[in-house]
Amino acid sequence: MNKRFLSLWFRHLLTDRIVLKRPELKDVPFVIAASICNRIVITATNSLAESHGIYREMALADARAIVPDLEVIEHIQDNDEKLLTALGEWCIRYSPQVAVNLPDSLVLDISGCAHLWGGERKYLKEIVNRLISKGYDVRGAIADTVGAAWAVAHFGKIKPIIEAGGQESALLSLHPVALRLDSAILERLQKLGFYSVRNFISISRSALRRRFGKDFLLRLDQALGNEEEPLELIQPIEPYAERLPSLEPINTRTGIEIAIKKLLKNLCKRLVSEGKGIRIAVLKCYRVDGKVIQISIGCNRPSTHVGHLFKLFELKIELIKPQLGIELFTLEAPKVEDTSMEQELLWLSEGCGLEDASLGVLLDTLANKIGADKIHRYLPEERYWPEQSIKLASSLGDKPQTSWCKNKLRPSLLLPKPERIEVSSLLPDNPPMLFVYKGVRHVVKKADDAERIERSWWEDKGLHRDYYVIEDEEGRRYWIFRSGHYTDEQSDWYLHGFFA
Amino acid sequence: MGQLNTKKDIINKLQQDIMLLQGYKSVSGCTAKKVGLGVIESAFPNAVFPTGAIHEFLNTEPENAAAGSGFIAGILKTLMLQGGVCLWIGTSRQLFPPGLTAFNVAAERVIFIDAKEEKQVLWVMEQALKCEGLAAVIAEVREVNIIQSRRLQLAIEGSGVTGFLLRNDPRKLGANTCVARWKISSLPSALEDGLPGVGSPRWRVDLLRVRNGNPNSWKLEWTAAGFVAVDDKPEIEFAEPLIIGQHA
């Protein structure tokens, strides 16, 4: 069967997208610019800027000279590919085979699709109109080959649909640029006076190869249909979701449990085959009376273990109130991650680390019941200020960047907020002789020398602290500090921790 | 004489059997885990510190809580030796992770759980005790009754994790299934030759109650090498409250 291709050219792909997001830019000339080799270069323009004579690859300074109040938007790397892929996924409704043709076009293999829309003319009109109504400036063309469709979409002046076998005559009047050639070859063609395809199409192939190389002939053959052109098709990712309709409305706990297990089993089977694991799963229960109840679970590590995931759901089953009954269950996994292959242990080590699988299972259970914000793990931080000397670990795999400080004595218990104490001391820089904490008088028997801890001056200004380790007459050990220097009128003393 | 010997043997044998029935497996020397408690371990059946059981620590004041957590940290050092992880559960946690380094405990392998209420602490502890991947579980609770402690004991039986209950300011000391009841209090430290300053932590360790063992009291000091008994002989002055404590 004869193949037919549709090429869609988005003339202002990136700028149209920005106008969709920011409608106030619709009637303003603006450009997208990126800094390349110390120069700010325009990478895309809208039609208004083009009408002022601004073109791509122009330096931004030159463009500003033409239009002083030119709006400039920063270029985002690979944005065009993302956008084209999204548009391509949308186009799958017209043809199952869609490919992205960077930088600004899409190619659809429409063999056997057009008649569903009542012919190629109506088909093309439908696609182009739909895209234009969305706000994209698009041109389309249909031909037997990708090359010809691309050429006509970009440079065609007469008609957008080239009938079967007519690509050669359609190409004749076009500039060689329509053949998607390298700039070096184009320059040579220009120099030799080949201003249209007609000029060289009758020259013998061996002469053309000698002068312009193999790539030139390949492009020509692809446009004429003598050579196949492979397409890299867009493969849309199927969402990770499972459905389970029930014959009779379900309103018992056992029924819900069976449903969850079935859904998990099917979903996990697919995930295992793709090497992925669930991080977040959402269960939706569609009730007979039209209400939807939703419960969700999260895991610390990607998991495909049905038993474990079921246990996490089990904690929340009581939140589902079936009332008259549930007629449909759906299970989605909005967040999946690659799982690392689990290697079987050769030797079972006696110790058990943070990587232990059962620990992950336990923490998932706890996080789902009491909340993940209630679970903490601390890593050392290179700071002396006691409250700042630890930081929260973000995940189980987080390794400490530095080692714990060992040469400075730190208390076992630290009060969340230092508590004020009354002291009497003999000499200015000596530890106190006695202190009163919560109404009880403690006589200091032994004490270590002061350890001065300064604040991080670049962050907050405040008084330093002079810490003392002291022991009272009963052997209880405390960590107290004086805020700031010793002064006659008032020195503030605080109790901050208890030693073992 | 031979008759007496056999009688004694029989009694010993029976005692061993009872202990087996109660869940104490006699461990051969090489597999027995020493936790570095030295003399104290002799107070336990088979002279082995029971891991895979729940120990209860009484604290009446915050200073004691510090001593208790220090003592536990000393035991954790051995329990967490091979990269083990422990869980510390509480409602109003004050434990300062850098303070654990003094006891050679890798503080980054301690996971803290802040529960909302006592009931939740016990629920979390029960879940955690079922997890074989943990070295120890420490929970700060005020009250625990016999049913709750039995639930914890049952959770342990499958996993063999060691549990510690830190009972801050307990109101009533009812019966429970904990294997041992401890009380740790601070003692004045001492430096050699009367040097000034605060020395290594020193505690009075009262083992108030222990199943199938001998309650006793010791003086311990924590040094770089681990627990060191300050005085091998239990002091007579502590003998009296001990017996009372045993029946309390």
Coordinates of N, CA and C in Angstrom, one line a residue, chain A residues 315 350-354 356 358-359 362-363 365-366 369-370 373-380 386-387 389-390 396 400 404-406 408-416 437-438 442 446-448 469-479 498-500, chain B residues 33 61-63 65-67 69-71 82-85 87 93-104 106-115 120 123-124 127-128 131-135 186-191 196-203:
Chain A
L315 N -4.3 -0.3 57.0 CA -4.4 0.7 58.1 C -5.4 1.8 57.8
E350 N 25.3 -10.7 60.7 CA 24.5 -10.7 62.0 C 23.9 -9.3 62.2
G351 N 24.7 -8.3 61.8 CA 24.2 -6.9 62.0 C 23.2 -6.6 60.9
C352 N 22.5 -5.5 61.2 CA 21.5 -5.1 60.3 C 21.6 -3.6 60.1
G353 N 21.6 -3.2 58.8 CA 21.9 -1.8 58.6 C 20.6 -1.0 58.2
L354 N 20.8 0.2 57.8 CA 19.7 1.0 57.4 C 19.1 0.5 56.0
D356 N 18.3 -2.5 55.5 CA 17.5 -3.6 55.7 C 16.1 -3.5 55.2
S358 N 13.4 -5.1 56.0 CA 12.3 -5.1 57.0 C 12.2 -3.7 57.7
L359 N 13.3 -3.0 57.7 CA 13.3 -1.7 58.3 C 12.5 -0.7 57.5
L362 N 8.9 -1.4 58.0 CA 8.4 -0.9 59.3 C 8.2 0.7 59.2
L363 N 9.2 1.4 58.6 CA 9.1 2.8 58.6 C 7.9 3.2 57.7
T365 N 5.1 1.6 57.4 CA 3.9 1.4 58.3 C 3.7 2.6 59.2
L366 N 4.8 2.9 59.9 CA 4.8 4.0 60.9 C 4.4 5.3 60.2
K369 N 0.8 5.6 59.4 CA -0.1 5.7 60.5 C 0.1 7.0 61.3
I370 N 1.3 7.4 61.6 CA 1.5 8.6 62.5 C 2.1 9.7 61.7
D373 N 6.4 13.0 59.1 CA 7.1 14.1 59.7 C 7.4 13.8 61.2
K374 N 7.0 12.6 61.6 CA 7.2 12.3 63.0 C 8.5 11.4 63.1
I375 N 9.1 11.0 62.0 CA 10.2 10.2 62.0 C 11.4 11.0 61.6
H376 N 12.4 11.0 62.5 CA 13.6 11.8 62.3 C 14.9 10.9 62.4
R377 N 15.9 11.4 61.7 CA 17.2 10.8 61.8 C 18.1 12.0 61.7
Y378 N 19.2 12.0 62.5 CA 20.0 13.2 62.5 C 21.4 12.8 62.0
L379 N 22.0 13.8 61.3 CA 23.4 13.7 60.8 C 24.2 14.8 61.4
P380 N 25.5 14.6 61.6 CA 26.3 15.7 62.1 C 26.5 16.8 61.2
P386 N 25.3 24.4 69.7 CA 24.7 23.1 70.0 C 23.4 22.8 69.2
E387 N 22.5 23.8 69.1 CA 21.2 23.6 68.4 C 21.5 23.3 66.9
S389 N 24.2 21.9 65.6 CA 25.3 20.9 65.3 C 24.7 19.6 64.7
I390 N 23.4 19.5 64.6 CA 22.8 18.4 63.9 C 21.9 18.9 62.8
L396 N 16.6 7.6 54.0 CA 17.3 6.6 54.7 C 18.8 6.4 54.2
P400 N 26.3 10.5 56.5 CA 26.9 11.7 57.1 C 28.1 12.2 56.3
W404 N 31.0 12.7 63.7 CA 30.5 13.3 64.9 C 31.7 13.9 65.7
C405 N 31.5 15.0 66.2 CA 32.6 15.7 67.0 C 32.8 14.9 68.3
K406 N 34.0 14.4 68.5 CA 34.3 13.5 69.6 C 35.1 14.2 70.8
K408 N 34.8 17.2 72.0 CA 34.0 18.0 72.9 C 32.9 17.2 73.5
L409 N 32.8 17.4 74.9 CA 31.8 16.7 75.6 C 30.4 17.3 75.4
R410 N 29.5 16.5 75.0 CA 28.1 16.9 74.8 C 27.1 16.2 75.7
P411 N 26.1 16.8 76.2 CA 25.2 16.1 77.2 C 24.3 15.1 76.5
S412 N 23.8 14.2 77.3 CA 22.9 13.1 76.8 C 21.6 13.7 76.5
L413 N 21.1 14.6 77.4 CA 19.8 15.2 77.2 C 20.0 16.7 77.0
L414 N 19.3 17.2 76.0 CA 19.4 18.7 75.8 C 18.0 19.2 75.9
L415 N 17.9 20.3 76.7 CA 16.6 20.9 76.8 C 16.3 21.6 75.5
P416 N 15.0 21.5 75.0 CA 14.7 22.2 73.7 C 14.9 23.7 73.8
Y437 N 17.7 25.6 90.5 CA 17.0 25.2 89.3 C 15.7 24.6 89.8
K438 N 14.6 25.1 89.3 CA 13.3 24.7 89.7 C 13.1 24.7 91.2
H442 N 21.4 23.6 94.3 CA 22.4 22.6 94.0 C 23.8 23.2 94.3
K446 N 32.1 19.9 91.6 CA 33.2 19.8 90.6 C 32.8 20.6 89.4
A447 N 33.7 21.1 88.7 CA 33.4 21.8 87.4 C 34.6 21.7 86.5
D448 N 34.2 21.7 85.2 CA 35.3 21.8 84.2 C 35.4 23.3 83.7
V469 N 30.6 22.4 82.4 CA 30.2 21.1 82.8 C 30.3 21.1 84.3
I470 N 29.2 20.9 85.0 CA 29.4 20.9 86.5 C 28.7 19.7 87.1
E471 N 29.1 19.4 88.3 CA 28.6 18.3 89.0 C 28.2 18.7 90.4
D472 N 27.0 18.4 90.9 CA 26.6 18.8 92.2 C 26.9 17.8 93.3
E473 N 26.5 18.0 94.5 CA 27.0 17.2 95.6 C 26.5 15.8 95.5
E474 N 25.4 15.5 94.8 CA 24.9 14.2 94.6 C 25.4 13.5 93.4
G475 N 26.2 14.1 92.7 CA 26.8 13.5 91.5 C 26.0 13.7 90.2
R476 N 25.0 14.6 90.3 CA 24.3 14.9 89.0 C 25.0 15.9 88.2
R477 N 25.1 15.6 86.9 CA 26.0 16.4 86.1 C 25.1 17.3 85.1
Y478 N 25.5 18.5 85.0 CA 24.7 19.5 84.3 C 25.5 20.2 83.2
W479 N 24.9 20.8 82.3 CA 25.5 21.6 81.3 C 24.9 23.0 81.4
F498 N 21.7 17.8 80.4 CA 22.0 16.9 81.5 C 23.0 15.9 81.0
F499 N 24.1 15.6 81.7 CA 25.0 14.6 81.3 C 24.6 13.3 82.0
A500 N 25.1 12.2 81.4 CA 24.8 10.9 81.9 C 25.5 10.7 83.3
Chain B
K33 N 26.1 -13.5 73.6 CA 26.5 -12.1 73.3 C 26.8 -11.5 74.7
E61 N 13.7 11.6 88.2 CA 13.9 13.0 87.9 C 14.8 13.1 86.6
P62 N 14.7 14.3 86.0 CA 15.4 14.4 84.7 C 16.9 14.0 84.7
E63 N 17.6 14.3 85.9 CA 19.0 13.9 85.9 C 19.2 12.4 85.8
A65 N 17.1 10.5 84.3 CA 16.8 10.1 82.9 C 18.1 10.2 82.0
A66 N 18.9 11.2 82.3 CA 20.2 11.3 81.6 C 21.1 10.1 81.9
A67 N 21.1 9.8 83.2 CA 22.0 8.6 83.6 C 21.5 7.4 82.9
S69 N 19.7 7.0 80.2 CA 19.9 7.0 78.7 C 21.4 6.8 78.4
G70 N 22.3 7.3 79.3 CA 23.7 7.0 79.2 C 24.0 5.6 79.3
F71 N 23.4 5.0 80.3 CA 23.6 3.5 80.6 C 23.2 2.7 79.4
Q82 N 27.4 -4.2 64.6 CA 27.6 -4.5 63.2 C 26.7 -3.7 62.4
G83 N 26.7 -2.4 62.5 CA 25.9 -1.5 61.6 C 24.4 -1.6 62.0
G84 N 24.1 -2.0 63.2 CA 22.7 -2.1 63.6 C 22.0 -0.8 63.7
V85 N 20.7 -0.8 63.7 CA 19.9 0.4 63.8 C 19.0 0.3 65.0
L87 N 15.7 2.2 67.3 CA 14.6 3.2 67.2 C 14.4 3.8 68.6
R93 N 10.8 14.3 73.4 CA 12.2 13.8 73.3 C 13.2 14.8 73.7
Q94 N 14.2 14.5 74.5 CA 15.2 15.5 74.8 C 16.6 14.9 74.4
L95 N 16.7 13.7 74.1 CA 18.0 13.0 73.8 C 18.7 13.8 72.7
F96 N 20.0 14.1 73.0 CA 20.8 14.9 72.1 C 21.7 14.0 71.3
P97 N 21.5 13.8 70.0 CA 22.3 12.8 69.3 C 23.8 12.9 69.5
P98 N 24.4 14.1 69.4 CA 25.9 14.2 69.6 C 26.3 13.6 71.0
G99 N 25.4 13.6 72.0 CA 25.8 13.1 73.3 C 26.0 11.6 73.3
L100 N 25.4 10.9 72.2 CA 25.6 9.5 72.1 C 27.0 9.1 71.7
T101 N 27.7 10.0 71.1 CA 29.1 9.7 70.6 C 30.0 9.4 71.7
A102 N 29.7 10.0 72.9 CA 30.6 9.7 74.1 C 30.5 8.2 74.4
F103 N 29.4 7.5 74.0 CA 29.3 6.1 74.3 C 29.6 5.3 73.1
N104 N 30.2 5.9 72.1 CA 30.6 5.1 70.9 C 29.4 4.6 70.1
A106 N 26.9 5.2 67.0 CA 26.8 6.0 65.8 C 25.4 6.6 65.8
A107 N 25.4 7.9 66.1 CA 24.1 8.5 66.3 C 23.3 8.6 65.0
E108 N 23.9 8.5 63.8 CA 23.2 8.6 62.6 C 22.4 7.3 62.3
R109 N 22.6 6.3 63.2 CA 21.9 5.0 63.0 C 20.8 4.9 64.0
V110 N 20.5 6.0 64.7 CA 19.4 6.0 65.6 C 18.2 6.8 65.0
I111 N 17.1 6.1 64.9 CA 15.9 6.8 64.2 C 15.0 7.2 65.3
F112 N 14.6 8.5 65.3 CA 13.7 9.0 66.4 C 12.3 9.1 65.9
I113 N 11.4 8.6 66.7 CA 10.0 8.7 66.4 C 9.3 9.6 67.5
D114 N 8.7 10.6 67.0 CA 8.0 11.5 68.0 C 6.5 11.1 68.0
A115 N 6.0 10.4 69.0 CA 4.6 10.0 69.0 C 3.8 11.1 69.7
Q120 N 0.3 5.8 71.6 CA 0.9 5.7 70.3 C 2.4 5.2 70.4
W123 N 2.1 1.6 70.7 CA 1.8 1.0 69.4 C 3.0 0.9 68.5
V124 N 3.8 2.0 68.4 CA 5.0 2.1 67.6 C 6.0 1.1 68.1
Q127 N 5.0 -2.4 67.0 CA 5.3 -2.6 65.6 C 6.8 -2.8 65.4
A128 N 7.6 -2.0 66.1 CA 9.1 -2.0 65.9 C 9.7 -3.3 66.4
C131 N 10.0 -6.1 64.1 CA 10.9 -5.9 62.9 C 12.3 -6.5 63.2
E132 N 12.7 -7.5 62.4 CA 13.9 -8.2 62.7 C 15.1 -7.4 62.4
G133 N 14.9 -6.4 61.6 CA 16.1 -5.6 61.1 C 16.6 -4.6 62.1
L134 N 16.1 -4.5 63.3 CA 16.5 -3.6 64.3 C 17.4 -4.2 65.3
A135 N 18.3 -3.4 65.9 CA 19.1 -4.0 67.0 C 18.4 -3.8 68.3
S186 N 22.9 8.8 89.3 CA 24.3 9.4 89.1 C 25.0 9.3 90.4
L187 N 26.3 9.1 90.3 CA 27.2 9.1 91.5 C 28.3 10.2 91.2
P188 N 28.8 10.8 92.3 CA 29.9 11.8 92.0 C 31.0 11.1 91.3
S189 N 31.5 11.8 90.3 CA 32.7 11.2 89.6 C 33.9 11.5 90.3
A190 N 35.0 10.7 90.0 CA 36.3 10.9 90.7 C 37.4 10.9 89.6
L191 N 38.3 11.8 89.8 CA 39.5 11.8 88.9 C 40.6 11.3 89.7
P196 N 41.3 18.4 89.7 CA 40.0 19.1 89.6 C 39.3 18.8 88.3
G197 N 38.0 19.1 88.3 CA 37.2 18.9 87.1 C 36.3 17.7 87.3
V198 N 35.4 17.5 86.2 CA 34.4 16.4 86.3 C 35.0 15.2 85.6
G199 N 34.9 14.1 86.2 CA 35.4 12.8 85.6 C 34.5 12.1 84.7
S200 N 34.8 10.8 84.5 CA 33.9 10.0 83.7 C 32.6 9.8 84.4
P201 N 31.6 9.5 83.6 CA 30.3 9.3 84.3 C 30.3 8.1 85.2
R202 N 29.7 8.2 86.3 CA 29.7 7.1 87.2 C 28.3 7.0 87.7
W203 N 27.8 5.7 87.8 CA 26.4 5.5 88.2 C 26.3 4.4 89.3

